[in-house]
Amino acid sequence: MKKLFVIMSIMIFAVIAYAAQKGPETIKMTEVFNVPNPTKKVVEFPHAFHQTKNECTECHMNPDGGKALKNIKTGEKLEVGKVSGIMNPVHKDFCWACHTKKNVPQGKSCNKCHK
């Protein structure tokens, strides 16, 4: 019985540790990309939802996640610079590129993300 308790404890700890690595449930994109005065409503990226549909390496350079994001078109690190207007790398090379690749309905509609 003692061995069963130890094994169960280890398994529970492993599950909790794995779940903790998955990152936040939502992410405010203006904070990630340092957009001080957005002209549209702030995108609250549903990170937890996207994790149910994608592997970490589809968006992140590191398989463990992290801040280094991937340019979906090239597979290289996403270089953002200043985010301004509609034709910026976040839209073109990250969000829209993924939604186009995965055939997401309304994938380029402003109101889909800027709610």
Coordinates of C-alpha atoms in Angstrom, one line a residue:
M1 CA 0.0 0.0 0.0
K2 CA 2.9 2.4 0.8
K3 CA 4.4 1.8 -2.7
L4 CA 1.1 2.6 -4.3
F5 CA 0.9 5.8 -2.4
V6 CA 4.4 6.8 -3.4
I7 CA 3.7 6.0 -7.1
M8 CA 0.4 7.9 -7.1
S9 CA 2.1 10.9 -5.4
I10 CA 4.8 11.0 -8.0
M11 CA 2.3 10.8 -10.9
I12 CA 0.2 13.6 -9.4
F13 CA 3.3 15.8 -9.0
A14 CA 4.3 15.1 -12.6
V15 CA 0.8 16.0 -14.0
I16 CA 0.8 19.3 -12.0
A17 CA 4.3 20.1 -13.1
Y18 CA 3.4 19.4 -16.8
A19 CA 0.2 21.6 -16.5
A20 CA 2.2 24.5 -15.0
Q21 CA 4.5 24.6 -18.0
K22 CA 1.7 25.3 -20.4
G23 CA 1.7 29.0 -19.9
P24 CA -1.1 31.5 -19.2
E25 CA -4.7 30.9 -20.2
T26 CA -4.9 34.2 -22.1
I27 CA -2.2 36.7 -23.2
K28 CA -2.6 40.4 -23.8
M29 CA -0.8 40.9 -27.1
T30 CA -0.2 44.6 -26.6
E31 CA 2.1 43.7 -23.7
V32 CA 3.9 41.0 -25.6
F33 CA 4.6 43.2 -28.6
N34 CA 5.0 46.5 -26.6
V35 CA 2.1 48.4 -28.3
P36 CA 1.6 51.5 -26.0
N37 CA -1.4 53.1 -27.8
P38 CA -3.3 50.5 -29.8
T39 CA -5.8 51.9 -32.3
K40 CA -8.1 48.8 -32.0
K41 CA -9.3 46.8 -29.0
V42 CA -6.6 44.8 -27.3
V43 CA -6.3 41.2 -28.5
E44 CA -6.6 38.8 -25.6
F45 CA -5.0 35.8 -27.2
P46 CA -6.7 32.6 -26.0
H47 CA -3.5 30.7 -25.4
A48 CA -5.1 27.7 -23.6
F49 CA -7.6 27.2 -26.5
H50 CA -4.8 27.3 -29.1
Q51 CA -2.8 24.7 -27.0
T52 CA -5.7 22.2 -27.5
K53 CA -5.4 22.6 -31.3
N54 CA -1.6 23.0 -31.8
E55 CA 1.8 21.8 -30.7
C56 CA 4.0 24.4 -29.0
T57 CA 6.6 24.2 -31.8
E58 CA 4.0 25.4 -34.3
C59 CA 4.2 28.9 -32.8
H60 CA 7.3 28.9 -30.5
M61 CA 11.0 28.4 -31.5
N62 CA 11.5 26.4 -28.3
P63 CA 9.5 23.2 -27.7
D64 CA 8.9 24.3 -24.1
G65 CA 7.3 27.6 -25.3
G66 CA 8.7 30.9 -24.2
K67 CA 8.8 34.3 -25.8
A68 CA 10.6 33.5 -29.0
L69 CA 7.9 33.1 -31.6
K70 CA 8.1 31.5 -35.0
N71 CA 7.5 33.2 -38.3
I72 CA 4.9 30.8 -39.6
K73 CA 5.9 31.4 -43.2
T74 CA 9.6 30.8 -42.9
G75 CA 10.0 28.8 -39.7
E76 CA 12.6 31.3 -38.5
K77 CA 12.4 33.5 -35.4
L78 CA 9.6 36.1 -35.8
E79 CA 11.2 39.6 -36.0
V80 CA 8.5 42.1 -35.1
G81 CA 10.0 45.6 -34.7
K82 CA 7.4 48.3 -34.1
V83 CA 3.8 47.1 -34.4
S84 CA 1.7 49.7 -36.2
G85 CA -1.2 49.5 -38.6
I86 CA -2.5 46.4 -40.3
M87 CA 0.4 45.3 -42.3
N88 CA 2.9 44.3 -39.6
P89 CA 4.8 41.1 -39.0
V90 CA 2.5 40.0 -36.2
H91 CA -0.5 40.0 -38.5
K92 CA 1.2 38.9 -41.8
D93 CA 3.8 36.4 -40.6
F94 CA 2.2 35.0 -37.4
C95 CA -1.5 35.2 -36.9
W96 CA -2.8 35.4 -40.5
A97 CA -0.2 33.0 -41.7
C98 CA -1.3 30.4 -39.2
H99 CA -5.0 31.0 -39.8
T100 CA -4.5 30.7 -43.6
K101 CA -2.4 27.6 -43.2
K102 CA -5.0 25.9 -41.0
N103 CA -7.9 27.3 -43.0
V104 CA -9.5 29.1 -40.0
P105 CA -12.9 30.7 -40.9
Q106 CA -12.7 34.5 -40.6
G107 CA -9.0 34.1 -40.0
K108 CA -8.2 37.6 -41.2
S109 CA -11.3 39.4 -39.8
C110 CA -10.3 42.2 -37.4
N111 CA -13.3 41.6 -35.1
K112 CA -12.4 37.9 -34.7
C113 CA -9.5 38.9 -32.5
H114 CA -9.9 42.6 -31.6
K115 CA -13.1 42.1 -29.5

